[in-house]
XYZ file of N, CA and C in Angstrom:
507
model
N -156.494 39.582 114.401
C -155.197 38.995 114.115
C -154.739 39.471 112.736
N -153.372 40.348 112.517
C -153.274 40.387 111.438
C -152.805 39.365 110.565
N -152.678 39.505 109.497
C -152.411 38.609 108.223
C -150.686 38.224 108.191
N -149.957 38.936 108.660
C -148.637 38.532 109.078
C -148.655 37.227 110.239
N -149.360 37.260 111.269
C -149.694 36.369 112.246
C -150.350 34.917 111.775
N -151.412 35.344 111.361
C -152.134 33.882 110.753
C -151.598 33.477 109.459
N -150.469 33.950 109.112
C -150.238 33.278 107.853
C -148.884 32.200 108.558
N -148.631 32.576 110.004
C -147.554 31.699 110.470
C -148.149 30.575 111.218
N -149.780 30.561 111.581
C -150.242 29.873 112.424
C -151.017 28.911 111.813
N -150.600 28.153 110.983
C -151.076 27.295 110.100
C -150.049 26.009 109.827
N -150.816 25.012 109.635
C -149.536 23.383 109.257
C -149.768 23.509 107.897
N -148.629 23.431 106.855
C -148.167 22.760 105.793
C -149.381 21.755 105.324
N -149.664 21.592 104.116
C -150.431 19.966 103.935
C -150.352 20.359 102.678
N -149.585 18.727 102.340
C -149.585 18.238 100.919
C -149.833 19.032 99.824
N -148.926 19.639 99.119
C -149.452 20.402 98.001
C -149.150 19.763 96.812
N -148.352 18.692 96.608
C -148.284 18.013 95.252
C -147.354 16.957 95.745
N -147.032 15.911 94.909
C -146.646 15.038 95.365
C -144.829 15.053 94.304
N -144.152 14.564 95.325
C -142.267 14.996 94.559
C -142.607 13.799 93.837
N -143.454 12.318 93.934
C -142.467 11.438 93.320
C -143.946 10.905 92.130
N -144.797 11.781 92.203
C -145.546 11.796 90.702
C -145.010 11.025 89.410
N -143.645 10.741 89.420
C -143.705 9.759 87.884
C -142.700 10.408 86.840
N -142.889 12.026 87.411
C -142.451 12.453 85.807
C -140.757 12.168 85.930
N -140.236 12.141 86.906
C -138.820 11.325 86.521
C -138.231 12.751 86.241
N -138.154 13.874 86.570
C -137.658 14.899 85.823
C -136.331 15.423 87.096
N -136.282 16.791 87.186
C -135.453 17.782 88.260
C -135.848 17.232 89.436
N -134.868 16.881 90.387
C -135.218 16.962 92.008
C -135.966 15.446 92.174
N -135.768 14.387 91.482
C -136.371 13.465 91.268
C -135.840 12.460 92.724
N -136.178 11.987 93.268
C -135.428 11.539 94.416
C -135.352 12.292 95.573
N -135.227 13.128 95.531
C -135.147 14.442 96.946
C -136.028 14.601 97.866
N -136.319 14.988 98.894
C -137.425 14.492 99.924
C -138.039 16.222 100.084
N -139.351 15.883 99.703
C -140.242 17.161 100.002
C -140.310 17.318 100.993
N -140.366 18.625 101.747
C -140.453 19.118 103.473
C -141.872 20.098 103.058
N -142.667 19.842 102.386
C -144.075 20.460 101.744
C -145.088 20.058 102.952
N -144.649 19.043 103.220
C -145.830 18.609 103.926
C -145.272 18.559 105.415
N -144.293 19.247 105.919
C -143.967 19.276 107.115
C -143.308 20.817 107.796
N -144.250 21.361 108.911
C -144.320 22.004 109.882
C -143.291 22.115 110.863
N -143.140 23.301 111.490
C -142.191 23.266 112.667
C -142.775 24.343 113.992
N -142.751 23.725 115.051
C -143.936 23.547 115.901
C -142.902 24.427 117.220
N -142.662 25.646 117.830
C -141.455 25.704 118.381
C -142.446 25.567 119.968
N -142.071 24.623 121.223
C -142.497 24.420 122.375
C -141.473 25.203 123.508
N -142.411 26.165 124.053
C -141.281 26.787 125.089
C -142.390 26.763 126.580
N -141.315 25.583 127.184
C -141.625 25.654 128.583
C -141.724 26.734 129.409
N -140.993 27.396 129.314
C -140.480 28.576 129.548
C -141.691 29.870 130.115
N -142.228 29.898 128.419
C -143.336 31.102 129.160
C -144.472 30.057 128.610
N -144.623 28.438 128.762
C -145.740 27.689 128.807
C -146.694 28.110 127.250
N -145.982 27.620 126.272
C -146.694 27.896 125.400
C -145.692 26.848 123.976
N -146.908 27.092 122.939
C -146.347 26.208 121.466
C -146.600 26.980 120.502
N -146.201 27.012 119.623
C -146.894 28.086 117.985
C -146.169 27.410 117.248
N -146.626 27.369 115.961
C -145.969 27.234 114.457
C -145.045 27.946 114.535
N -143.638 28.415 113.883
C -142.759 28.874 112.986
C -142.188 28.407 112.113
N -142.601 28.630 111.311
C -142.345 27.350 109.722
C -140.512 28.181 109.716
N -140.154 29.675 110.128
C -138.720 29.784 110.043
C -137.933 28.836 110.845
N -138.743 27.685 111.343
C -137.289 27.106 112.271
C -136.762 25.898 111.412
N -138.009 25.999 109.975
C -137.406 24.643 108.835
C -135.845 25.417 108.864
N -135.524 26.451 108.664
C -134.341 26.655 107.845
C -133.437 27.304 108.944
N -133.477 27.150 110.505
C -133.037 27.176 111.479
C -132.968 28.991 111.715
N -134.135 29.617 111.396
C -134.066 31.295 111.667
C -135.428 31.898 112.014
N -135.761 31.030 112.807
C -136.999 31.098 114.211
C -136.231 32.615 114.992
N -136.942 32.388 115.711
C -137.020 33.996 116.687
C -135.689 33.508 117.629
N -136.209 32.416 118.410
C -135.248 31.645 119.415
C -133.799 31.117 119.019
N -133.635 30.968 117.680
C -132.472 30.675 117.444
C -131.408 31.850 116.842
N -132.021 32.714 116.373
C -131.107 33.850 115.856
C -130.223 34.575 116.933
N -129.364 35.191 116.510
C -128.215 36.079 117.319
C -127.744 35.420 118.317
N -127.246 33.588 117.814
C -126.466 33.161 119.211
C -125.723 32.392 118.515
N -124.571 31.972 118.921
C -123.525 30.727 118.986
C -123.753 29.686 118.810
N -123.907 29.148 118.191
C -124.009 27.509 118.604
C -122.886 26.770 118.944
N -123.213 25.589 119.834
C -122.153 24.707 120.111
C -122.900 23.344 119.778
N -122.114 22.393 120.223
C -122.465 20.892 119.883
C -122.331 20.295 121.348
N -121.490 21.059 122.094
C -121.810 20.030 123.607
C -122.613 21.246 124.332
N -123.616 20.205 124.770
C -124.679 20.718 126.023
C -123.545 21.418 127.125
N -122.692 20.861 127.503
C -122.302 22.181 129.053
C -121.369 22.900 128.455
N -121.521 23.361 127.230
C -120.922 24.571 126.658
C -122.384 25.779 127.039
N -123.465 25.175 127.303
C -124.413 26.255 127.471
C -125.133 26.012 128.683
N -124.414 26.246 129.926
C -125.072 25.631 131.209
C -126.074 26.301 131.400
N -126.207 27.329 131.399
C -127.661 28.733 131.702
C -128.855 28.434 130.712
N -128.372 27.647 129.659
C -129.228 27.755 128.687
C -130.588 27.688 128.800
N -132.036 28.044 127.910
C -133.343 27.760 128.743
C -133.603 26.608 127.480
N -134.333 25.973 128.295
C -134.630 24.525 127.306
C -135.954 24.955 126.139
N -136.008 24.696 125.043
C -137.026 24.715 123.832
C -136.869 23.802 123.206
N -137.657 23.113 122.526
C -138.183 21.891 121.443
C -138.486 22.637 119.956
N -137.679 22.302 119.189
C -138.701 22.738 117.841
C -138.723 20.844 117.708
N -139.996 21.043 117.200
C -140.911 19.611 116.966
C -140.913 20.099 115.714
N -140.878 18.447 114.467
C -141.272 18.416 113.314
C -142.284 17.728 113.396
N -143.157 18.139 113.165
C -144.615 17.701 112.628
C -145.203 17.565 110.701
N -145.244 16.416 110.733
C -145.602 16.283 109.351
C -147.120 15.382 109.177
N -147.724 16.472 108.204
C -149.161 16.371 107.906
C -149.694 15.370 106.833
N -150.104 14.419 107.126
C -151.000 13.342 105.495
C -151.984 13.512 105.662
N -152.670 13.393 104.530
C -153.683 13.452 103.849
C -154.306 11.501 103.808
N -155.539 11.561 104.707
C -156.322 10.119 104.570
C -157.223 10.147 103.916
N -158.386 9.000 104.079
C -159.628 9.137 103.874
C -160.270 10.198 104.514
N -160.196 9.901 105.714
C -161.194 10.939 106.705
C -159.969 12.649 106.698
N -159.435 13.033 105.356
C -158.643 14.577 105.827
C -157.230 14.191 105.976
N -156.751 15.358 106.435
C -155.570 15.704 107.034
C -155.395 15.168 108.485
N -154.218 14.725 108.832
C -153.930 14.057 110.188
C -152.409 14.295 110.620
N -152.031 14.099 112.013
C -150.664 14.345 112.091
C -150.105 13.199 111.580
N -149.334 13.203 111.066
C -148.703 11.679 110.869
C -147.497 11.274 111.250
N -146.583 12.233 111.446
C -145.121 12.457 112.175
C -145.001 13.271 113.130
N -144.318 13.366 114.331
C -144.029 14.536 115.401
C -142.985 14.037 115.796
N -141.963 14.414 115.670
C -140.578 14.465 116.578
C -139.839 15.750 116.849
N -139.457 15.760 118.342
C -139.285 16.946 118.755
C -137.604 16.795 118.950
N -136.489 17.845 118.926
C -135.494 18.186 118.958
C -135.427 19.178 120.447
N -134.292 18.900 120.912
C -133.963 19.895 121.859
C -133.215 21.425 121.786
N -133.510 21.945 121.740
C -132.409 23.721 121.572
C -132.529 24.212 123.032
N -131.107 24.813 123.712
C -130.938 25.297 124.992
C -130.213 26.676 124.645
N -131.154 27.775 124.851
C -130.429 29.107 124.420
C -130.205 29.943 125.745
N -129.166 30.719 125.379
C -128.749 31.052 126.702
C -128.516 32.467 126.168
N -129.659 33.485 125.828
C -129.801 34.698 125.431
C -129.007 35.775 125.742
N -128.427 35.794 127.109
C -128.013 36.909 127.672
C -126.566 36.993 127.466
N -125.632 35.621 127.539
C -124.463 34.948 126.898
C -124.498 34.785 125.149
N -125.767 35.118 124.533
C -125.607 34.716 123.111
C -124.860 33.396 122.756
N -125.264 32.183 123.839
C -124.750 31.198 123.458
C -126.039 29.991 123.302
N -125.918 28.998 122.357
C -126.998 28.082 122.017
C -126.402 26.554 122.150
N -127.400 25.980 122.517
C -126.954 24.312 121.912
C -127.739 23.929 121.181
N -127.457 22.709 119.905
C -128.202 21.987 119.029
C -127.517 21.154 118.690
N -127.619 19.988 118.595
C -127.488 18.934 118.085
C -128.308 18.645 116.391
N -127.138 19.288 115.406
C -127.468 19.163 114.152
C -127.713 17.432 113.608
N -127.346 16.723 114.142
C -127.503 15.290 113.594
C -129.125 14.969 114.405
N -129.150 15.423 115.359
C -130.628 15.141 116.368
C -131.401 15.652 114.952
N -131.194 16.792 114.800
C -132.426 17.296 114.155
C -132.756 16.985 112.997
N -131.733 16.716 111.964
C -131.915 16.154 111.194
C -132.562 14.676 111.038
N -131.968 14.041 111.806
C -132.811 12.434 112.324
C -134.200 11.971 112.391
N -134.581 13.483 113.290
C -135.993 13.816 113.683
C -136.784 14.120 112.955
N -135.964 15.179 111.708
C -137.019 15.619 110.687
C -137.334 14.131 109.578
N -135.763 13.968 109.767
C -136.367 12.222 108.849
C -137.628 11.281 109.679
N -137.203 11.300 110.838
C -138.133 10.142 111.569
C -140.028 10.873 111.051
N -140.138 12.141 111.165
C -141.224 12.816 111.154
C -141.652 12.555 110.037
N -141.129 12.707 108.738
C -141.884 12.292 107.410
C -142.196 10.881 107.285
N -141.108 10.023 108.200
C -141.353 8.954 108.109
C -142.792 8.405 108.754
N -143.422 9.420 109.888
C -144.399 8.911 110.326
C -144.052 8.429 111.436
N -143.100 8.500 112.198
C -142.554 8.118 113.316
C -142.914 9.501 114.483
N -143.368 8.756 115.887
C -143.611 9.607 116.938
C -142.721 9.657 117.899
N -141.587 10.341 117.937
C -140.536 10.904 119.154
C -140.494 12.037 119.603
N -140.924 11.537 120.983
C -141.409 12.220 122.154
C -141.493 12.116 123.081
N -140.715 10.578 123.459
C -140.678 9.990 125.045
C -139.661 11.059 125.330
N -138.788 11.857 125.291
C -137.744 11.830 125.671
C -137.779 13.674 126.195
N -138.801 14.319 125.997
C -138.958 15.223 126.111
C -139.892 15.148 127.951
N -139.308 16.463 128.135
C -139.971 16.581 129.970
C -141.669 16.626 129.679
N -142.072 16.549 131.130
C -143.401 16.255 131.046
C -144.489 17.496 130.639
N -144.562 18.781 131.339
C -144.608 19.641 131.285
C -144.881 20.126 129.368
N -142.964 19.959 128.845
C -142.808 20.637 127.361
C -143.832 19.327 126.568
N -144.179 18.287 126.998
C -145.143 17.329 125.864
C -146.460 17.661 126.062
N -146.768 17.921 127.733
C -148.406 18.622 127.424
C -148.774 19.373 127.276
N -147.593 20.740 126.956
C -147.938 22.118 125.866
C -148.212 21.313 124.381
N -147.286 20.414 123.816
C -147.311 20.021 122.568
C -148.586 19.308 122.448
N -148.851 18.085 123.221
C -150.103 17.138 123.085
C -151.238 18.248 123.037
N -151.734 19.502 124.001
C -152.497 20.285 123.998
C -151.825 21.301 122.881
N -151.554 21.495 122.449
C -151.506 22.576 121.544
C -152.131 21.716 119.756
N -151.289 20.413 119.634
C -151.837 19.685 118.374
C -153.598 19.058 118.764
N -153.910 19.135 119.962
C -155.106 18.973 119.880
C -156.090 19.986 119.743
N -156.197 21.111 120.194
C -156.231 22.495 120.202
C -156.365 23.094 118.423
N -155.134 23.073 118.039
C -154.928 23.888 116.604
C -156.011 23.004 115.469
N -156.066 21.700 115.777
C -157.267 21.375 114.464
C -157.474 19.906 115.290
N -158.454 20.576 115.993
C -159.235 19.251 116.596
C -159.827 17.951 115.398
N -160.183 18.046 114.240
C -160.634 16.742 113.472
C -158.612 16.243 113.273
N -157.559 17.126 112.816
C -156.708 16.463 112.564
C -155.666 15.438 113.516
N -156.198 16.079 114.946
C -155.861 15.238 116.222
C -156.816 14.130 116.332
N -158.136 13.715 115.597
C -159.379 12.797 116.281
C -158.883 12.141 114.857
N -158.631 12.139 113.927
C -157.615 11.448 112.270
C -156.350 10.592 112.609
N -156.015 11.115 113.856
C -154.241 10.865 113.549
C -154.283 9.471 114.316
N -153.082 9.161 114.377
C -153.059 7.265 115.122
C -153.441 7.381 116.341
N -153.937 6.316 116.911
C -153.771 5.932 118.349
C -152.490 6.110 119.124
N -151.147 5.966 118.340
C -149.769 5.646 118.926
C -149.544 7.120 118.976
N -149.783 8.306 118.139
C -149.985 9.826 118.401
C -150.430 10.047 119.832
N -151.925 9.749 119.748
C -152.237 9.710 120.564
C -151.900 10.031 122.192
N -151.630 8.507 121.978
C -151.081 7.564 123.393
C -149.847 7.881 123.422
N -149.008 8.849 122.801
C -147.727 9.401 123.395
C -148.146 10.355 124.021
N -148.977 11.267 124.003
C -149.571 12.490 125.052
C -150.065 11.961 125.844
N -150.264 10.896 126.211
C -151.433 10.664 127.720
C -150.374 10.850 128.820
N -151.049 10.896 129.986
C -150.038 10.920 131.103
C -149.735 9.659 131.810
């Protein structure tokens, strides 16, 4: 595997903390340090990291349109970028947030859907430690449930029960 590859296949974790005390620049502002972006494609049955989909310039989203209503992109193929955000416990690193977003790209039309308020919501709910994921098909959650169990088995056997017990069937 080269070093271009595994440097994308890795979660974020805690590298310093924003609200340390010192009261200085950026004081108030919400660190995304400790949070991952997880892209799930039903599609060809698979999940990977792309930390480019923090800043919305993932593979899947480039060279298309966006719209805001879903049957502006009827062809579209369905993908999840999931925010996943990583804490630090006693026992390590654990998931502590996962909420997944919907994107429907419709490649051949260069047309996309996203719901910019979804995603934003999600990335809040995710730092918050919040798990949303009922809402995703069955199929795109047990690429995700198997893929976060998979990529660091102690940080899946760390994380909550309510993690958990959103992947079961």
């Amino acid at each position: 595997m080269d070093n271009n590859k595994k440097q994308k296949q890795q979660f974020t974790i805690i590298k310093d903390d924003s609200t340390d005390g010192h009261g200085g620049y950026g004081m108030g502002s919400i660190s995304l340090e400790n949070m991952s972006s997880v892209i799930v494609d039903p599609n060809e049955n698979k999940a990977y990291v792309d930390m480019d989909a923090m800043h919305a310039r993932s593979e899947i989203e480039r060279r298309v349109r966006y719209f805001s209503d879903r049957n502006e992109v009827p062809d579209g193929l369905l993908y999840w970028i999931v925010w996943v955000t990583v804490e630090r416990g006693e026992e390590g690193p654990y998931y502590a947030g996962v909420a997944a977003s919907e994107l429907r790209v419709d490649r051949p039309n260069k047309r996309a859907y996203k719901s910019m308020a979804e995603h934003v919501t999600h990335m809040e709910k995710s730092l918050k430690g919040k798990i949303v994921v009922e809402h995703m098909d069955e199929k795109s959650k047990k690429l995700l449930g198997d893929f976060l169990r998979e990529f660091d088995e102690e940080m899946w056997k760390s994380s909550s029960d309510e993690l958990k017990n959103s992947f079961k069937k």
